[in-house]
Structure formats: C-alpha cells, structure tokens
PDB file of C-alpha atoms in Angstrom:
ATOM      1  CA  PHE A 287      -9.339 -18.641  -5.215  1.00  0.00           C
ATOM      2  CA  GLU A 288      -6.431 -16.847  -7.256  1.00  0.00           C
ATOM      3  CA  LYS A 289      -3.357 -15.824  -5.607  1.00  0.00           C
ATOM      4  CA  PRO A 290      -2.699 -12.752  -5.712  1.00  0.00           C
ATOM      5  CA  VAL A 291       1.193 -12.347  -6.821  1.00  0.00           C
ATOM      6  CA  PHE A 292       3.390 -11.958  -3.425  1.00  0.00           C
ATOM      7  CA  LEU A 293       2.072 -14.567  -1.810  1.00  0.00           C
ATOM      8  CA  TYR A 294       3.243 -16.986  -3.855  1.00  0.00           C
ATOM      9  CA  ASN A 295       6.915 -16.090  -2.041  1.00  0.00           C
ATOM     10  CA  TRP A 296       6.541 -15.232   1.896  1.00  0.00           C
ATOM     11  CA  ASP A 297       9.878 -13.609   1.569  1.00  0.00           C
ATOM     12  CA  LEU A 298       8.218 -11.557  -0.953  1.00  0.00           C
ATOM     13  CA  ALA A 299       5.264 -11.151   0.859  1.00  0.00           C
ATOM     14  CA  MET A 300       6.976  -9.435   3.675  1.00  0.00           C
ATOM     15  CA  ARG A 301       8.471  -6.370   2.070  1.00  0.00           C
ATOM     16  CA  PRO A 302       4.914  -4.335   1.919  1.00  0.00           C
ATOM     17  CA  MET A 303       3.933  -5.501   5.510  1.00  0.00           C
ATOM     18  CA  ARG A 304       6.488  -2.619   6.530  1.00  0.00           C
ATOM     19  CA  TYR A 305       3.418  -0.577   5.676  1.00  0.00           C
ATOM     20  CA  LEU A 306       1.846  -1.987   8.931  1.00  0.00           C
ATOM     21  CA  PHE A 307       4.187  -1.067  11.231  1.00  0.00           C
ATOM     22  CA  PRO A 308       6.322   1.456  13.382  1.00  0.00           C
ATOM     23  CA  GLY A 309       9.539   1.721  11.850  1.00  0.00           C
ATOM     24  CA  ASP A 310      11.450   0.626  15.385  1.00  0.00           C
ATOM     25  CA  GLU A 311       8.546  -2.546  15.658  1.00  0.00           C
ATOM     26  CA  TRP A 312       9.600  -3.433  11.882  1.00  0.00           C
ATOM     27  CA  GLU A 313      13.199  -3.198  12.396  1.00  0.00           C
ATOM     28  CA  LYS A 314      12.818  -5.741  14.993  1.00  0.00           C
ATOM     29  CA  ILE A 315      10.868  -7.844  13.012  1.00  0.00           C
ATOM     30  CA  THR A 316      13.427  -8.021  10.339  1.00  0.00           C
ATOM     31  CA  SER A 317      16.030  -8.380  12.292  1.00  0.00           C
ATOM     32  CA  LYS A 318      14.839 -12.600  12.792  1.00  0.00           C
ATOM     33  CA  SER A 319      16.441 -15.252  11.171  1.00  0.00           C
ATOM     34  CA  ARG A 320      14.450 -16.161   7.925  1.00  0.00           C
ATOM     35  CA  ASP A 321      12.845 -19.220   9.320  1.00  0.00           C
ATOM     36  CA  GLU A 322      12.017 -16.944  12.465  1.00  0.00           C
ATOM     37  CA  GLN A 323      10.411 -13.955  10.085  1.00  0.00           C
ATOM     38  CA  GLU A 324       8.216 -16.744   7.882  1.00  0.00           C
ATOM     39  CA  LYS A 325       6.988 -18.478  11.011  1.00  0.00           C
ATOM     40  CA  TRP A 326       6.712 -14.722  12.271  1.00  0.00           C
ATOM     41  CA  PHE A 327       5.024 -13.675   8.605  1.00  0.00           C
ATOM     42  CA  ASN A 328       2.736 -16.881   9.052  1.00  0.00           C
ATOM     43  CA  ASP A 329       1.448 -16.747  12.511  1.00  0.00           C
ATOM     44  CA  TYR A 330       0.440 -12.839  11.703  1.00  0.00           C
ATOM     45  CA  TRP A 331      -2.164 -13.315   9.387  1.00  0.00           C
ATOM     46  CA  LYS A 332      -3.384 -16.759  10.719  1.00  0.00           C
ATOM     47  CA  ALA A 333      -4.142 -14.891  13.556  1.00  0.00           C
ATOM     48  CA  LYS A 334      -6.160 -11.806  11.915  1.00  0.00           C
ATOM     49  CA  ASP A 335      -7.942 -14.892  10.139  1.00  0.00           C
ATOM     50  CA  PRO A 336     -11.869 -13.867  10.397  1.00  0.00           C
ATOM     51  CA  THR A 337     -12.862 -17.248   9.362  1.00  0.00           C
ATOM     52  CA  PRO A 338      -9.872 -19.751  10.443  1.00  0.00           C
ATOM     53  CA  GLY A 339     -11.851 -22.462   9.865  1.00  0.00           C
ATOM     54  CA  THR A 340     -11.602 -22.129   5.721  1.00  0.00           C
ATOM     55  CA  PRO A 341      -8.236 -22.082   3.742  1.00  0.00           C
ATOM     56  CA  LEU A 342      -8.845 -18.299   2.815  1.00  0.00           C
ATOM     57  CA  ASN A 343      -7.194 -16.084   4.600  1.00  0.00           C
ATOM     58  CA  GLU A 344      -9.504 -12.656   3.506  1.00  0.00           C
ATOM     59  CA  ILE A 345      -7.958 -10.112   5.522  1.00  0.00           C
ATOM     60  CA  GLN A 346      -4.409 -11.201   3.813  1.00  0.00           C
ATOM     61  CA  LEU A 347      -6.599 -11.348   0.525  1.00  0.00           C
ATOM     62  CA  VAL A 348      -7.052  -7.606   0.682  1.00  0.00           C
ATOM     63  CA  PHE A 349      -3.852  -6.683   1.630  1.00  0.00           C
ATOM     64  CA  TYR A 350      -2.347  -8.693  -1.528  1.00  0.00           C
ATOM     65  CA  ASN A 351      -4.621  -7.627  -3.838  1.00  0.00           C
ATOM     66  CA  ARG A 352      -4.267  -4.113  -3.063  1.00  0.00           C
ATOM     67  CA  VAL A 353      -0.746  -4.663  -3.066  1.00  0.00           C
ATOM     68  CA  ASP A 354      -1.034  -6.327  -6.568  1.00  0.00           C
ATOM     69  CA  ASP A 355      -2.963  -3.011  -7.440  1.00  0.00           C
ATOM     70  CA  ALA A 356      -0.135  -0.665  -6.888  1.00  0.00           C
ATOM     71  CA  ASN A 357       1.843  -2.714  -8.778  1.00  0.00           C
ATOM     72  CA  ARG A 358      -0.341  -3.340 -11.345  1.00  0.00           C
ATOM     73  CA  LYS A 359      -1.153   0.989 -11.087  1.00  0.00           C
ATOM     74  CA  PHE A 360       1.714   2.754 -10.254  1.00  0.00           C
ATOM     75  CA  SER A 361       4.813   0.454 -10.970  1.00  0.00           C
ATOM     76  CA  LEU A 362       7.626   3.394 -12.074  1.00  0.00           C
ATOM     77  CA  ARG A 363      11.225   2.115 -13.833  1.00  0.00           C
ATOM     78  CA  PHE A 364      13.203   1.786 -10.923  1.00  0.00           C
ATOM     79  CA  LYS A 365      10.169   1.560  -8.313  1.00  0.00           C
ATOM     80  CA  ASP A 366       7.866  -1.357  -7.436  1.00  0.00           C
ATOM     81  CA  GLY A 367       3.988   0.368  -7.798  1.00  0.00           C
ATOM     82  CA  TRP A 368       3.770  -0.866  -3.269  1.00  0.00           C
ATOM     83  CA  GLU A 369       6.931   1.339  -3.072  1.00  0.00           C
ATOM     84  CA  THR A 370       4.801   4.928  -4.164  1.00  0.00           C
ATOM     85  CA  ASP A 371       3.429   6.876  -1.774  1.00  0.00           C
ATOM     86  CA  ARG A 372       0.027   6.246  -4.327  1.00  0.00           C
ATOM     87  CA  GLY A 373       0.621   2.422  -3.291  1.00  0.00           C
ATOM     88  CA  ARG A 374       1.304   2.630  -0.197  1.00  0.00           C
ATOM     89  CA  SER A 375      -1.894   5.120   0.046  1.00  0.00           C
ATOM     90  CA  LEU A 376      -3.849   2.628  -1.607  1.00  0.00           C
ATOM     91  CA  ILE A 377      -2.749  -0.025   0.425  1.00  0.00           C
ATOM     92  CA  LEU A 378      -3.496   1.298   3.431  1.00  0.00           C
ATOM     93  CA  PHE A 379      -6.917   2.892   2.470  1.00  0.00           C
ATOM     94  CA  GLY A 380      -8.151   1.045  -0.526  1.00  0.00           C
ATOM     95  CA  GLU A 381      -9.652   2.688  -3.375  1.00  0.00           C
ATOM     96  CA  PRO A 382     -10.421   6.285  -2.884  1.00  0.00           C
ATOM     97  CA  ASP A 383     -14.293   7.168  -3.271  1.00  0.00           C
ATOM     98  CA  SER A 384     -13.108  10.087  -6.042  1.00  0.00           C
ATOM     99  CA  ILE A 385      -9.601  11.108  -7.590  1.00  0.00           C
ATOM    100  CA  GLU A 386     -10.105  14.518  -8.475  1.00  0.00           C
ATOM    101  CA  SER A 387      -6.263  14.690 -11.370  1.00  0.00           C
ATOM    102  CA  GLN A 388      -4.995  17.185 -13.207  1.00  0.00           C
ATOM    103  CA  PRO A 389      -2.019  15.242 -14.628  1.00  0.00           C
ATOM    104  CA  TYR A 390      -1.057  17.542 -17.733  1.00  0.00           C
ATOM    105  CA  LEU A 391      -0.483  21.047 -16.750  1.00  0.00           C
ATOM    106  CA  THR A 392       2.419  23.106 -18.233  1.00  0.00           C
ATOM    107  CA  ASN A 393       2.457  25.857 -15.112  1.00  0.00           C
ATOM    108  CA  THR A 394       2.447  23.909 -11.991  1.00  0.00           C
ATOM    109  CA  ALA A 395       3.557  20.070 -11.509  1.00  0.00           C
ATOM    110  CA  PRO A 396       0.628  17.671 -11.718  1.00  0.00           C
ATOM    111  CA  TYR A 397      -1.336  16.485  -9.228  1.00  0.00           C
ATOM    112  CA  GLU A 398      -3.868  14.052  -8.091  1.00  0.00           C
ATOM    113  CA  ILE A 399      -6.350  14.339  -5.082  1.00  0.00           C
ATOM    114  CA  TRP A 400      -7.891  11.091  -3.518  1.00  0.00           C
ATOM    115  CA  PHE A 401     -11.154  11.834  -1.464  1.00  0.00           C
ATOM    116  CA  TYR A 402     -12.081   8.694   1.409  1.00  0.00           C
ATOM    117  CA  LYS A 403     -15.379  10.255   2.326  1.00  0.00           C
ATOM    118  CA  GLU A 404     -15.517   8.141   4.932  1.00  0.00           C
ATOM    119  CA  ARG A 405     -13.259   8.257   6.744  1.00  0.00           C
ATOM    120  CA  ASN A 406     -13.364  12.509   5.757  1.00  0.00           C
ATOM    121  CA  LYS A 407      -9.757  13.127   4.177  1.00  0.00           C
ATOM    122  CA  LYS A 408      -8.700  14.003   1.199  1.00  0.00           C
ATOM    123  CA  LEU A 409      -4.761  13.057   0.045  1.00  0.00           C
ATOM    124  CA  VAL A 410      -2.119  15.483  -2.231  1.00  0.00           C
ATOM    125  CA  PHE A 411      -0.038  13.887  -4.873  1.00  0.00           C
ATOM    126  CA  VAL A 412       2.440  16.453  -6.763  1.00  0.00           C
ATOM    127  CA  ASP A 413       4.262  14.980  -9.264  1.00  0.00           C
ATOM    128  CA  ARG A 414       7.451  17.472  -8.635  1.00  0.00           C
ATOM    129  CA  THR A 415       9.644  16.101 -11.164  1.00  0.00           C
ATOM    130  CA  LYS A 416       6.843  15.386 -14.217  1.00  0.00           C
ATOM    131  CA  SER A 417       8.224  11.395 -14.162  1.00  0.00           C
ATOM    132  CA  ASP A 418       4.979  10.219 -12.629  1.00  0.00           C
ATOM    133  CA  GLU A 419       6.255   9.614  -9.347  1.00  0.00           C
ATOM    134  CA  TYR A 420       3.406  11.502  -7.189  1.00  0.00           C
ATOM    135  CA  GLU A 421       4.501  12.050  -3.559  1.00  0.00           C
ATOM    136  CA  LEU A 422       1.877  12.168  -0.622  1.00  0.00           C
ATOM    137  CA  VAL A 423       2.168  16.449  -0.112  1.00  0.00           C
ATOM    138  CA  ARG A 424      -0.397  16.525   2.498  1.00  0.00           C
ATOM    139  CA  VAL A 425      -3.472  14.644   4.341  1.00  0.00           C
ATOM    140  CA  GLU A 426      -6.253  17.041   4.987  1.00  0.00           C
ATOM    141  CA  ASP A 427      -9.448  17.096   6.744  1.00  0.00           C
ATOM    142  CA  ILE A 428     -12.482  17.423   3.926  1.00  0.00           C
ATOM    143  CA  LYS A 429     -14.145  21.147   4.311  1.00  0.00           C
ATOM    144  CA  GLU A 430     -18.123  20.113   4.237  1.00  0.00           C
ATOM    145  CA  PRO A 431     -19.623  22.922   2.067  1.00  0.00           C
TER     146      PRO A 431
END
C-alpha cells in the first residue's frame, strides 16, 4: 500500500494528532522526550489497530490519508492544509456529504457550508479576509424540512 506522506516521519506525523486530544493532555504528550514521544506514538496507533495481525493499520491510514487530503485541498502560502479549519474538519469528520460554496461573492464574505447528514450537522466556514483562509464560524444542527 502507498503510505501517506506524514507517516514517513513519526515527529511530523505527531503534529496533526493534536486534534485528537484536549489541550492539557496534548501538552503532557509533547512535553515528553523525543524517545518517549516516539514510543507513545507507536503505542497509540498500535492500540487503535483493528487488525493487529496485519501490517496495515486501517485507522491510522484513514487518519493520515485525511491529513494528506487536507494538505492537497486547503494549504495556504504559510500554512499547511491540516492546520486550517477546513483541514481540521476534514481530518476529524471526513468528507462532507455535500458542500454549499459561494466563493465569489462581492457584497459579503465568501463562505462554505459543509453538510454531514449522519451527524445531523452543518459547519459554516467564512473567508473574512478573502485570502482563501476559511474560518469555522458555526456548527449547527441540520433542521429537518
């Protein structure tokens, strides 16, 4: 199988994992020595592996494929795609079921609304500076018609 880019270097792979832990827990993890962090990284993904007898860790692969997708789709001049709000949402929730996109508005800021039907959620992103950096401004329940 083709390995996602971030998995070629464990300390690079650690960076997007901050989305999986509350701030104080993440600080404890990152305050460990490099050797302890590497061991923690390997142990964490080993414990999450749904098929431990195989060489492929499917959960890890899904996570890092999403990181790669976020980088491809949302990278900015000085920010990797996984560091953006849309990138974080893609990593944590996967591809939305549908997207309403208004990128070329002149009288208001461009926006995107991502719909997740199974989660009954919509995420609203706005590009206030018109620099293609969409901020997550609201998470709402989807209202049934």
